[in-house]
mmCIF file of C-alpha atoms and ligand atoms in Angstrom:
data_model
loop_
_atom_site.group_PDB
_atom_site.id
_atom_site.type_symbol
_atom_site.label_atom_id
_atom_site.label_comp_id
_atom_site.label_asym_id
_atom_site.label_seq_id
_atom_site.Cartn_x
_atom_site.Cartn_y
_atom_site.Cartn_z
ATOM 1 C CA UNK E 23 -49.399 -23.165 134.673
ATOM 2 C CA UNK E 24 -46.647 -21.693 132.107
ATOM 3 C CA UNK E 25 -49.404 -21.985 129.545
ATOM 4 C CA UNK E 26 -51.665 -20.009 131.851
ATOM 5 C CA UNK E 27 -49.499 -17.297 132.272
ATOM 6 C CA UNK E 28 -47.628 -17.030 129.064
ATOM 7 C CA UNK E 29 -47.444 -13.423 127.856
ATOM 8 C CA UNK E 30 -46.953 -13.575 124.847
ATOM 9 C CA UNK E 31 -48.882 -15.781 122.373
ATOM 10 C CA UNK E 32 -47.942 -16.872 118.739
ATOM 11 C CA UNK E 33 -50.682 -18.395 116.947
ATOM 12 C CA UNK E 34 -51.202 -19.760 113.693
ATOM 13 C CA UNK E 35 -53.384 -16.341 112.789
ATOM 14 C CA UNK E 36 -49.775 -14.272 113.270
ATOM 15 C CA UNK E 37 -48.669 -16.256 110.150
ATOM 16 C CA UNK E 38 -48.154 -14.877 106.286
ATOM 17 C CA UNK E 39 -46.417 -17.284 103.920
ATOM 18 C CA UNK E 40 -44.127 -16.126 101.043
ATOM 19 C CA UNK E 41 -44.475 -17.440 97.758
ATOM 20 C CA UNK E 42 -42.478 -17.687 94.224
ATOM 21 C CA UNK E 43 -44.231 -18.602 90.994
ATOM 22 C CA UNK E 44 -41.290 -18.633 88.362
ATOM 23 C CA UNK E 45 -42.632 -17.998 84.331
ATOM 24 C CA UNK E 46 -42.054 -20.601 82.009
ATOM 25 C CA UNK E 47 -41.110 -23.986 84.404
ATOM 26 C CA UNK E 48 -42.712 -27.521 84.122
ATOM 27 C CA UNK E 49 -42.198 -28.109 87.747
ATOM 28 C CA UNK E 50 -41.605 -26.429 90.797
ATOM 29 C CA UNK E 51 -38.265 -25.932 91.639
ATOM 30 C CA UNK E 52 -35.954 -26.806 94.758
ATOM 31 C CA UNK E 53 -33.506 -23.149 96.111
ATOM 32 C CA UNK E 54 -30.555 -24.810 97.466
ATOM 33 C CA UNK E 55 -30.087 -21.632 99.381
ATOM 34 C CA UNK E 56 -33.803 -22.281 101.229
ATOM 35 C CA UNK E 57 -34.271 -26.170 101.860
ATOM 36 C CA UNK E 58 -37.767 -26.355 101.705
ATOM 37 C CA UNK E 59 -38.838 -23.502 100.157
ATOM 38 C CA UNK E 60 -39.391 -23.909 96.204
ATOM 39 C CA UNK E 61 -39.738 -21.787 93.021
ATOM 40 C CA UNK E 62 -43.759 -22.821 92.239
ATOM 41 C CA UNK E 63 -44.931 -22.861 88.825
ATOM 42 C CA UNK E 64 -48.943 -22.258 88.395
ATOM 43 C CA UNK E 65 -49.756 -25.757 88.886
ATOM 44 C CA UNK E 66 -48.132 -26.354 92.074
ATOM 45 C CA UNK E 67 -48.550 -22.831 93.428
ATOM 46 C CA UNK E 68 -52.624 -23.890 93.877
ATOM 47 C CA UNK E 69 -51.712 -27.168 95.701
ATOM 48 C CA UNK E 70 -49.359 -25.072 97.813
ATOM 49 C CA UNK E 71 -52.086 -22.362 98.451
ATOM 50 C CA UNK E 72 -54.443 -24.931 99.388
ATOM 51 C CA UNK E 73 -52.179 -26.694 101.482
ATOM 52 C CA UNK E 74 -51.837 -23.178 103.395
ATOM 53 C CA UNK E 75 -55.802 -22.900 103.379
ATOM 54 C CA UNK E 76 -56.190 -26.238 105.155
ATOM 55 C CA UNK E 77 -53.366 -25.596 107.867
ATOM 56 C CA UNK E 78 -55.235 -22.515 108.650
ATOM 57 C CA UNK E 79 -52.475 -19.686 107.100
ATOM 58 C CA UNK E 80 -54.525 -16.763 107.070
ATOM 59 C CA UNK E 81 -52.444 -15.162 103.605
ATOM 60 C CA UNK E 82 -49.614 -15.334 101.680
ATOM 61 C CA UNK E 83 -47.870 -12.788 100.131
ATOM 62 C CA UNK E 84 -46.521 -13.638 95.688
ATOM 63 C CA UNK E 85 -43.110 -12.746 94.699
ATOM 64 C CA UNK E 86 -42.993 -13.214 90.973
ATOM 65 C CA UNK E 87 -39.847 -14.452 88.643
ATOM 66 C CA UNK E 88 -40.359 -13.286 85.041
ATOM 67 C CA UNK E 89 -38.787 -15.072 81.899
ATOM 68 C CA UNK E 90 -37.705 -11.684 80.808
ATOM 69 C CA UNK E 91 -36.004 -9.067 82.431
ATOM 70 C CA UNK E 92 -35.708 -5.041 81.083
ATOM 71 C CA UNK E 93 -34.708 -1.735 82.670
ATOM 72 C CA UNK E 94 -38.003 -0.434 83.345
ATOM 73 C CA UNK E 95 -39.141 -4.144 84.909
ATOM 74 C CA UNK E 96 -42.155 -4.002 82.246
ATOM 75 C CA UNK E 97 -42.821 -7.643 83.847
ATOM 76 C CA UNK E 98 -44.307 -6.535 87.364
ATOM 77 C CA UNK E 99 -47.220 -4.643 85.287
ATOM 78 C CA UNK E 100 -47.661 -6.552 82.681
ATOM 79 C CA UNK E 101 -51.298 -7.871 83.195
ATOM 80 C CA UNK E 102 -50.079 -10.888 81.545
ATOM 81 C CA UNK E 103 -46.925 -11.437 83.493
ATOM 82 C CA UNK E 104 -46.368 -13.742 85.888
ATOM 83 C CA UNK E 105 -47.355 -12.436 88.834
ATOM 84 C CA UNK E 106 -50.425 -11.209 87.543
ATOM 85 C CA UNK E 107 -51.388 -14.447 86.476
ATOM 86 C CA UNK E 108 -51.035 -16.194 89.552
ATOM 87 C CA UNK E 109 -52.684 -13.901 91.241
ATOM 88 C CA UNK E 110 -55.661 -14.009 88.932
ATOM 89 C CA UNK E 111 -55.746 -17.415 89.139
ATOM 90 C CA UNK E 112 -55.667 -17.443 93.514
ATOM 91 C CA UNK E 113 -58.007 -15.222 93.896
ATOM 92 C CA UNK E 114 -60.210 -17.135 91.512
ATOM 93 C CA UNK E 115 -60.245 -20.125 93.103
ATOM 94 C CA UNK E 116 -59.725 -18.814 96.791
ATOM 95 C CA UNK E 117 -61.552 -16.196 96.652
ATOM 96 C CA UNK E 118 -61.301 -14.527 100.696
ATOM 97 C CA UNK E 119 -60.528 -17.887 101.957
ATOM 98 C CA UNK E 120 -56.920 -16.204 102.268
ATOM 99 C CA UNK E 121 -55.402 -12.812 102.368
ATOM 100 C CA UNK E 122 -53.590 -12.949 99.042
ATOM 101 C CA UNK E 123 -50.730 -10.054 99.271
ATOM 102 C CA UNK E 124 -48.313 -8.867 96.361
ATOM 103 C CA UNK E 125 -45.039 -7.745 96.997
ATOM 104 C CA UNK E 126 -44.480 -4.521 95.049
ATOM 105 C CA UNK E 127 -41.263 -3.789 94.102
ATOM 106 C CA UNK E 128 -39.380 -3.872 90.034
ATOM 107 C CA UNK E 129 -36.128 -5.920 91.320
ATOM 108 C CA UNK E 130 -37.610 -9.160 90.258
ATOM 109 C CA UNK E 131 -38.325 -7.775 86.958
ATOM 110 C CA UNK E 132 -35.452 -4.954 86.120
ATOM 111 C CA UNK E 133 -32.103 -6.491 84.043
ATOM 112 C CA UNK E 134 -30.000 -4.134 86.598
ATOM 113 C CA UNK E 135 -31.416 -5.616 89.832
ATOM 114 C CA UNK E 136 -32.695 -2.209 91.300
ATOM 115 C CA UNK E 137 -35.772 -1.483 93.290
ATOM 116 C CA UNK E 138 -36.256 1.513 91.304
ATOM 117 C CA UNK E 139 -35.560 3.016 87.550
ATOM 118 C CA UNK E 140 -31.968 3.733 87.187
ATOM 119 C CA UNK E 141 -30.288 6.805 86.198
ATOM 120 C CA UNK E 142 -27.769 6.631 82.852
ATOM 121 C CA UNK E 143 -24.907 7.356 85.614
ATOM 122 C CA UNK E 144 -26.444 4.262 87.807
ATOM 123 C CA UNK E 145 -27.889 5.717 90.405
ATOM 124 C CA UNK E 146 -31.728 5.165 91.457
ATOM 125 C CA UNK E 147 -34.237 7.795 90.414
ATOM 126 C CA UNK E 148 -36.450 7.767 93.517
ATOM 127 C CA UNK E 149 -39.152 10.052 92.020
ATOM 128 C CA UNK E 150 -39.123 8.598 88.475
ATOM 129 C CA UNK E 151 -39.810 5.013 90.236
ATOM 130 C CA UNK E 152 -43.184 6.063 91.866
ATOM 131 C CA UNK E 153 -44.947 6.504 89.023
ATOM 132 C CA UNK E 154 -43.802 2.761 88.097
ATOM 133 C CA UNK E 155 -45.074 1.470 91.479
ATOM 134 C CA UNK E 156 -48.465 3.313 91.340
ATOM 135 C CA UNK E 157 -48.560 0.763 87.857
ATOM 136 C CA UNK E 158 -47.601 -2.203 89.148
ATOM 137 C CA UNK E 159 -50.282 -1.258 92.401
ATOM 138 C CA UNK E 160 -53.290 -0.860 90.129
ATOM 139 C CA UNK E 161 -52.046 -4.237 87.953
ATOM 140 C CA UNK E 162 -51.551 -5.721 91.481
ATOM 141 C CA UNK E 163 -55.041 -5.144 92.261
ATOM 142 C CA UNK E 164 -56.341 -5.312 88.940
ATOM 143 C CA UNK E 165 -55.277 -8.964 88.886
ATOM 144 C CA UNK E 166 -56.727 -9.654 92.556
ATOM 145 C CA UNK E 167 -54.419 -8.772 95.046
ATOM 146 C CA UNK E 168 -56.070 -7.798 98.135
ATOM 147 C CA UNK E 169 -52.917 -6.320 99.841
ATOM 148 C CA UNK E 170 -50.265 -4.648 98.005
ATOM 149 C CA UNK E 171 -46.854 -4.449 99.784
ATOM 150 C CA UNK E 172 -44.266 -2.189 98.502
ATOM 151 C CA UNK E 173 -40.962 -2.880 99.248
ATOM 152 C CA UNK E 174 -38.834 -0.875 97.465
ATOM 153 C CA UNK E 175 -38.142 1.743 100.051
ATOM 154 C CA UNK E 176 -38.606 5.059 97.675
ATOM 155 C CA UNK E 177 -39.544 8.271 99.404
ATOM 156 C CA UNK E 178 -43.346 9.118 98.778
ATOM 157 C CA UNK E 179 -43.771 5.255 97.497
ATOM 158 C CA UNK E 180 -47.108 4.440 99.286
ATOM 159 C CA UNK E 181 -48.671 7.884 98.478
ATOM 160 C CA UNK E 182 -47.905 7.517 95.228
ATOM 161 C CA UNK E 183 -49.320 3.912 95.246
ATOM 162 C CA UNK E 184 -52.402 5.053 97.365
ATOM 163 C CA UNK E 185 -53.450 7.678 95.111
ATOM 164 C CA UNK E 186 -52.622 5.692 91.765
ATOM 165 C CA UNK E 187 -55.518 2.975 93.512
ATOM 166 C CA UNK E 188 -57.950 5.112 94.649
ATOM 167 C CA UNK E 189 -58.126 7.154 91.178
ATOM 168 C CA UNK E 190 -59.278 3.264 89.784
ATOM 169 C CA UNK E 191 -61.672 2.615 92.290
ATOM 170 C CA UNK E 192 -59.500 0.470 94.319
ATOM 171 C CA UNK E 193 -59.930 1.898 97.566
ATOM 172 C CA UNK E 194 -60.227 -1.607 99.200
ATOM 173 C CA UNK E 195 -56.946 -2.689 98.367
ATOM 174 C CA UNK E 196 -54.865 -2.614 101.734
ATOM 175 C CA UNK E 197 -50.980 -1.318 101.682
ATOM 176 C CA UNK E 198 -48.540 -3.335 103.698
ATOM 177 C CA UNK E 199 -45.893 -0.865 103.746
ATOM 178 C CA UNK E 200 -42.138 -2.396 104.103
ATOM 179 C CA UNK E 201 -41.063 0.981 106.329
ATOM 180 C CA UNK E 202 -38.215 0.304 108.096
ATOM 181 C CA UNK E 203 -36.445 -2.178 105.723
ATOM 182 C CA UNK E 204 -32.870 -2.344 106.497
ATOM 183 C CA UNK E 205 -29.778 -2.735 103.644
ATOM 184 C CA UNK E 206 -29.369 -6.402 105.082
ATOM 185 C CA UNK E 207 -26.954 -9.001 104.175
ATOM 186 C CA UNK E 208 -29.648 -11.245 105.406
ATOM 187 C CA UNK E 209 -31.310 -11.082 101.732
ATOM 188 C CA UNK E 210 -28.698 -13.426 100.070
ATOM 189 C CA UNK E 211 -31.229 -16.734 99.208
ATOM 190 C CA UNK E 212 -34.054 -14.633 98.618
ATOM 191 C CA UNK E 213 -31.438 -12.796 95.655
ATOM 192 C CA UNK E 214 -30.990 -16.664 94.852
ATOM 193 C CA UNK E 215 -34.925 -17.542 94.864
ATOM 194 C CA UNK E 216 -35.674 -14.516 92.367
ATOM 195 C CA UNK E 217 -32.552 -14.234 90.270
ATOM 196 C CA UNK E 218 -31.825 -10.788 91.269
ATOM 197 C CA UNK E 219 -28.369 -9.772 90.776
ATOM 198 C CA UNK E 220 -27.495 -5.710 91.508
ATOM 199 C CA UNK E 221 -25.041 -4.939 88.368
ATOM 200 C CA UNK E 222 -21.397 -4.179 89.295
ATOM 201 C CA UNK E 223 -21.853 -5.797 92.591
ATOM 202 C CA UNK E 224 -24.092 -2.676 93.885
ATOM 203 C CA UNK E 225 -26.158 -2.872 97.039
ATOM 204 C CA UNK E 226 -29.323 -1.023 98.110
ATOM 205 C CA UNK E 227 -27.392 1.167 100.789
ATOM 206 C CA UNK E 228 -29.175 4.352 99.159
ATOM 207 C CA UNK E 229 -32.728 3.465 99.659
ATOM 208 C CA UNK E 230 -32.839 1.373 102.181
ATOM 209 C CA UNK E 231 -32.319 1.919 106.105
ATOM 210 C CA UNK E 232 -28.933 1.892 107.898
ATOM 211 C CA UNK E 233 -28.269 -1.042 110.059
ATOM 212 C CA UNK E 234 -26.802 1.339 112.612
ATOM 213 C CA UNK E 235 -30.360 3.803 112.854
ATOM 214 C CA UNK E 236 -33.426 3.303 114.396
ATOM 215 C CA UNK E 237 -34.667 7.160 114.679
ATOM 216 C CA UNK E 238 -34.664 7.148 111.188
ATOM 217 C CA UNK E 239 -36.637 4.056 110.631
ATOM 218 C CA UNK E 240 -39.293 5.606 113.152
ATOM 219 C CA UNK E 241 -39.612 8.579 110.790
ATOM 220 C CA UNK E 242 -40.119 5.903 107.652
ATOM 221 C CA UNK E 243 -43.011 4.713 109.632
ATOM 222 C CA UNK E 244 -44.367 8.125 110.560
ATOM 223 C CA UNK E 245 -44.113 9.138 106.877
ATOM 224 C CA UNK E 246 -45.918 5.675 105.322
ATOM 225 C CA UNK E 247 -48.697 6.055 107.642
ATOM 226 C CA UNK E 248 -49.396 9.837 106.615
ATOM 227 C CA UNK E 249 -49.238 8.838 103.179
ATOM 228 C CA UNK E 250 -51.625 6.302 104.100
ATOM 229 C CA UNK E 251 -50.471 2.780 104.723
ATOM 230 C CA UNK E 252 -52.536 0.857 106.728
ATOM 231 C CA UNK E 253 -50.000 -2.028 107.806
ATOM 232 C CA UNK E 254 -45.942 -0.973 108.025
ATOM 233 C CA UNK E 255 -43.515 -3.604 108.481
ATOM 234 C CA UNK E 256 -39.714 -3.895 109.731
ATOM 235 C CA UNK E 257 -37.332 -6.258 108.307
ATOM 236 C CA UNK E 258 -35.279 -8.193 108.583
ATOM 237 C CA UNK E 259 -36.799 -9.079 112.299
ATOM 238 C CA UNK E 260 -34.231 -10.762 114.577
ATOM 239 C CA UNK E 261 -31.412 -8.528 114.207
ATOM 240 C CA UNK E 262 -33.955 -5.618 114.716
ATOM 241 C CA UNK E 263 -36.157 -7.020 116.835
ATOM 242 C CA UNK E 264 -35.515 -3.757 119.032
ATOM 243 C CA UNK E 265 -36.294 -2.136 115.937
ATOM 244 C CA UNK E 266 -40.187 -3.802 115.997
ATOM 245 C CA UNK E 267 -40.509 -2.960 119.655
ATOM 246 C CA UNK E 268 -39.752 0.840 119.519
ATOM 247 C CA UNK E 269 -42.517 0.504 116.363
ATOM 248 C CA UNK E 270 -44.861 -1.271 118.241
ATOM 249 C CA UNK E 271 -44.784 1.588 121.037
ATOM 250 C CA UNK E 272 -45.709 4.454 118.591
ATOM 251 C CA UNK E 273 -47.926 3.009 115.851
ATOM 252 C CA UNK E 274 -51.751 2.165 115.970
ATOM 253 C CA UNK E 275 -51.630 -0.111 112.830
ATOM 254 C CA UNK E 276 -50.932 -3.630 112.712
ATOM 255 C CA UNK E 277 -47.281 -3.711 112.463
ATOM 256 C CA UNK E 278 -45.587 -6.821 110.769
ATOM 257 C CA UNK E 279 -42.015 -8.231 110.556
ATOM 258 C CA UNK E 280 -39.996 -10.355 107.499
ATOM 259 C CA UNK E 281 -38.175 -12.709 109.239
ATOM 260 C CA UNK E 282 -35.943 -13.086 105.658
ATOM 261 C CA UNK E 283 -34.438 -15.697 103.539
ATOM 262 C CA UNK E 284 -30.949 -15.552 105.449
ATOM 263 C CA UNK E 285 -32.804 -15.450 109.188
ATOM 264 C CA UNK E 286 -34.444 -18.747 107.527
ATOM 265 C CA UNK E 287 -31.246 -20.320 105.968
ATOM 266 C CA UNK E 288 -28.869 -20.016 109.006
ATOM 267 C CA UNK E 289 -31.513 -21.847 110.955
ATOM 268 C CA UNK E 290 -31.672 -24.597 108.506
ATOM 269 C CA UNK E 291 -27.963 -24.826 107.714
ATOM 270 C CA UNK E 292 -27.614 -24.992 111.410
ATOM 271 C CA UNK E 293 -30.063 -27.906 112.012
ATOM 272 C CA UNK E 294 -28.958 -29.560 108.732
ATOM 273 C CA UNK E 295 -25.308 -30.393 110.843
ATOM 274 C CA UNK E 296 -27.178 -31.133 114.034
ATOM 275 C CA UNK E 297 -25.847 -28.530 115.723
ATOM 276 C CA UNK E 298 -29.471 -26.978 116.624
ATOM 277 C CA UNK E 299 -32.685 -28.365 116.889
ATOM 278 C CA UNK E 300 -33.836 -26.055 114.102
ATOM 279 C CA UNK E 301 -37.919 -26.477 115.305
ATOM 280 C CA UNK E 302 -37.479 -25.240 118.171
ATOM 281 C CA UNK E 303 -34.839 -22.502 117.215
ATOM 282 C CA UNK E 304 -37.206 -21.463 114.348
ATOM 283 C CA UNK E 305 -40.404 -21.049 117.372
ATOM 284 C CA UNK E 306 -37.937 -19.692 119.682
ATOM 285 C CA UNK E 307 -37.120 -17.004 116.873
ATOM 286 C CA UNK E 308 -41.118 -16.479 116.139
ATOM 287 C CA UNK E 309 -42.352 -16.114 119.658
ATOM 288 C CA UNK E 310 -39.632 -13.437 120.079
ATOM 289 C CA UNK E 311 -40.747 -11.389 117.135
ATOM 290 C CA UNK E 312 -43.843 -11.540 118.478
ATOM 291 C CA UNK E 313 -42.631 -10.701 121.950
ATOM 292 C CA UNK E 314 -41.028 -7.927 120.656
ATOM 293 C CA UNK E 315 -44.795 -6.444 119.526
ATOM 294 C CA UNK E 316 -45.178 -7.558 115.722
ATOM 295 C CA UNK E 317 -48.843 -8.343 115.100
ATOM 296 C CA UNK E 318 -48.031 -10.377 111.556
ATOM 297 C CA UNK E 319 -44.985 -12.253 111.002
ATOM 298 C CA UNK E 320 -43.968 -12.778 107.274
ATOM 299 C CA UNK E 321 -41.447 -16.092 107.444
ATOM 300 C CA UNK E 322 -40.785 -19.357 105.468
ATOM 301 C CA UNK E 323 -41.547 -21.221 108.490
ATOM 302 C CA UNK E 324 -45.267 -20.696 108.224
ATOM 303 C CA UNK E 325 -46.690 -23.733 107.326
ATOM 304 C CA UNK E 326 -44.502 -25.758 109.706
ATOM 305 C CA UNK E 327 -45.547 -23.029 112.353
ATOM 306 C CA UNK E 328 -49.052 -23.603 111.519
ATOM 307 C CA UNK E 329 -48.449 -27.877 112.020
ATOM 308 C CA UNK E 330 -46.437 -27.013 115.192
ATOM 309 C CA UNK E 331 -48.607 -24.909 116.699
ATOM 310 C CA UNK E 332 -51.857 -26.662 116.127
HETATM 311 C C1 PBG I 421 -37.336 -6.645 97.235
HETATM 312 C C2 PBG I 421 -37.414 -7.638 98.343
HETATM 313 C C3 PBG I 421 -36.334 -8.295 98.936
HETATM 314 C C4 PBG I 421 -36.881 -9.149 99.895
HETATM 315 C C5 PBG I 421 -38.254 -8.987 99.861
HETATM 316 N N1 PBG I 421 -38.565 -8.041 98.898
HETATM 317 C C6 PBG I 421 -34.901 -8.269 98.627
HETATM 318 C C7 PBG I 421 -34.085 -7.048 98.622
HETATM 319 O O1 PBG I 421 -34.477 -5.974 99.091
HETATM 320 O O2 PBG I 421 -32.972 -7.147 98.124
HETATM 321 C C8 PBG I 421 -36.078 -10.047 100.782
HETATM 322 C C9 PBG I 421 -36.820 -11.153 101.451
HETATM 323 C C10 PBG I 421 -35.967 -12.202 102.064
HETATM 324 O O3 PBG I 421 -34.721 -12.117 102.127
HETATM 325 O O4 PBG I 421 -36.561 -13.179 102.526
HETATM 326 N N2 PBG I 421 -38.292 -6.940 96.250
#
């Protein structure tokens, strides 16, 4: 009977998986700060994908972790960087068996740990940056990518990345806009998964969204789907899961949530000391993201979701 009347239903097709595929490693390699969850190299990043194929994952979305870093993150265009590579090499051998998605953004690739280009004084030149995105977009899709998702929270970012695809012919590449994404402390293990460290002990507090606003994130959405995005996404999701619902009641695009590294770690931490059944916390958490009216639910939990919910 509760199965009969359930309202809200998570399913394996809700799922995307993230993904790191580190330059320059022999094996894949454990985070300690996301038990589980592993830097891939190119070898074990195609078991992994296929792993996701079979469990019925419908995409994942490739974070990359360059050798080098430099101030202009030359790494997340390079068509031979890392990234690029992978995703070459997916697509290749997956072909549409599985959305593959790119996360767009220069922090994995910059020396100073910024989103964006930084000015001499430090501070993050939003317009300069979206002329770097609109590259790292076309390599994106140059190299296979069939969603690009920027997620560097610069003003006019997915215009600029729209326009910079559609002038190459690649007006079939999707954008996954990160919209409302909140200056979170919730990033920590991802920083730990990617080796991003903001110089001087910065944060992101002047480009991304204010814990204490919601209005504001609204008009981030409004904005990214007039400049053309055709998915938006909040994150982190729990702490905002009010957030996702006031989202879900004005757009009429899919609307995801990033249920993040820290959202991920607590869970596991938690369980680790047997203090929750970290399962059924982590389906709990996933059903209520859901609940709260995201269509697509980005979260390290994805393949056990799939298993679970099979
Ligand atoms: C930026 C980016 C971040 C995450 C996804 N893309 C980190 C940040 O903004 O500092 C965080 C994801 C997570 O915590 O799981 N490229």
């Amino acid at each position: 009977m509760r199965r009969l009347v359930a309202e809200t239903r998570l399913s394996v097709d809700d799922l995307v998986a993230p993904l790191f595929v580190r330059e320059g490693i022999d094996e894949a390699r454990p985070i300690s700060s996301l038990p589980g969850v592993v830097q891939h190299n190119l070898t074990s990043l195609m078991v992994e994908v296929q792993r996701l194929v079979d469990l019925g994952v419908p995409a994942v979305i490739l974070f990359g972790v360059p050798l080098a870093k430099d101030a202009v993150g030359t790494g997340a265009s390079d068509p031979d960087g890392i990234v690029q590579v992978a995703l070459n090499q997916v697509r290749e051998r997956f072909g549409d068996q599985i959305v593959l998605m790119a996360d767009l953004c220069l922090d994995e690739y910059t020396d100073h740990g910024h989103c964006g280009l930084v000015r001499p004084d430090g501070t993050v030149d939003n317009d300069a940056t979206l002329d770097r995105y609109a590259e790292v977009g076309l390599a994106q899709a140059a190299a296979g990518a069939h969603v690009v998702a920027p997620s560097g929270m610069m003003d006019g970012q997915v215009g600029a990345i729209r326009a910079g695809l559609d002038s190459r012919g690649f007006d079939d590449v999707s954008i996954l806009a990160y919209s409302a994404k909140y200056a979170s402390a919730l990033y920590g293990p991802f920083r730990e998964a990617v080796d991003v460290e903001i110089v001087g002990g910065g944060d992101r507090t002047t480009y991304q969204q204010d814990p204490r606003n919601v209005a504001e994130s609204m008009r981030e959405i409004a904005l990214d789907i007039a400049e053309g995005a055709d998915m938006i996404m909040v994150k982190p999701a729990i702490t905002y899961l009010d957030v996702i619902a006031a989202a879900s009641a004005i757009v009429d695009v899919p609307l995801g949530a990033y249920h993040v590294s820290g959202e991920y770690a607590m869970i596991k931490a938690a369980a680790e000391r047997g203090w929750i059944d970290g399962d059924r916390v982590a389906l709990e958490q996933l059903t209520a993201i859901k609940r709260a009216g995201a269509d697509l639910i980005l979260t390290y939990f994805a393949a056990d979701a799939a298993a679970w919910l099979s």
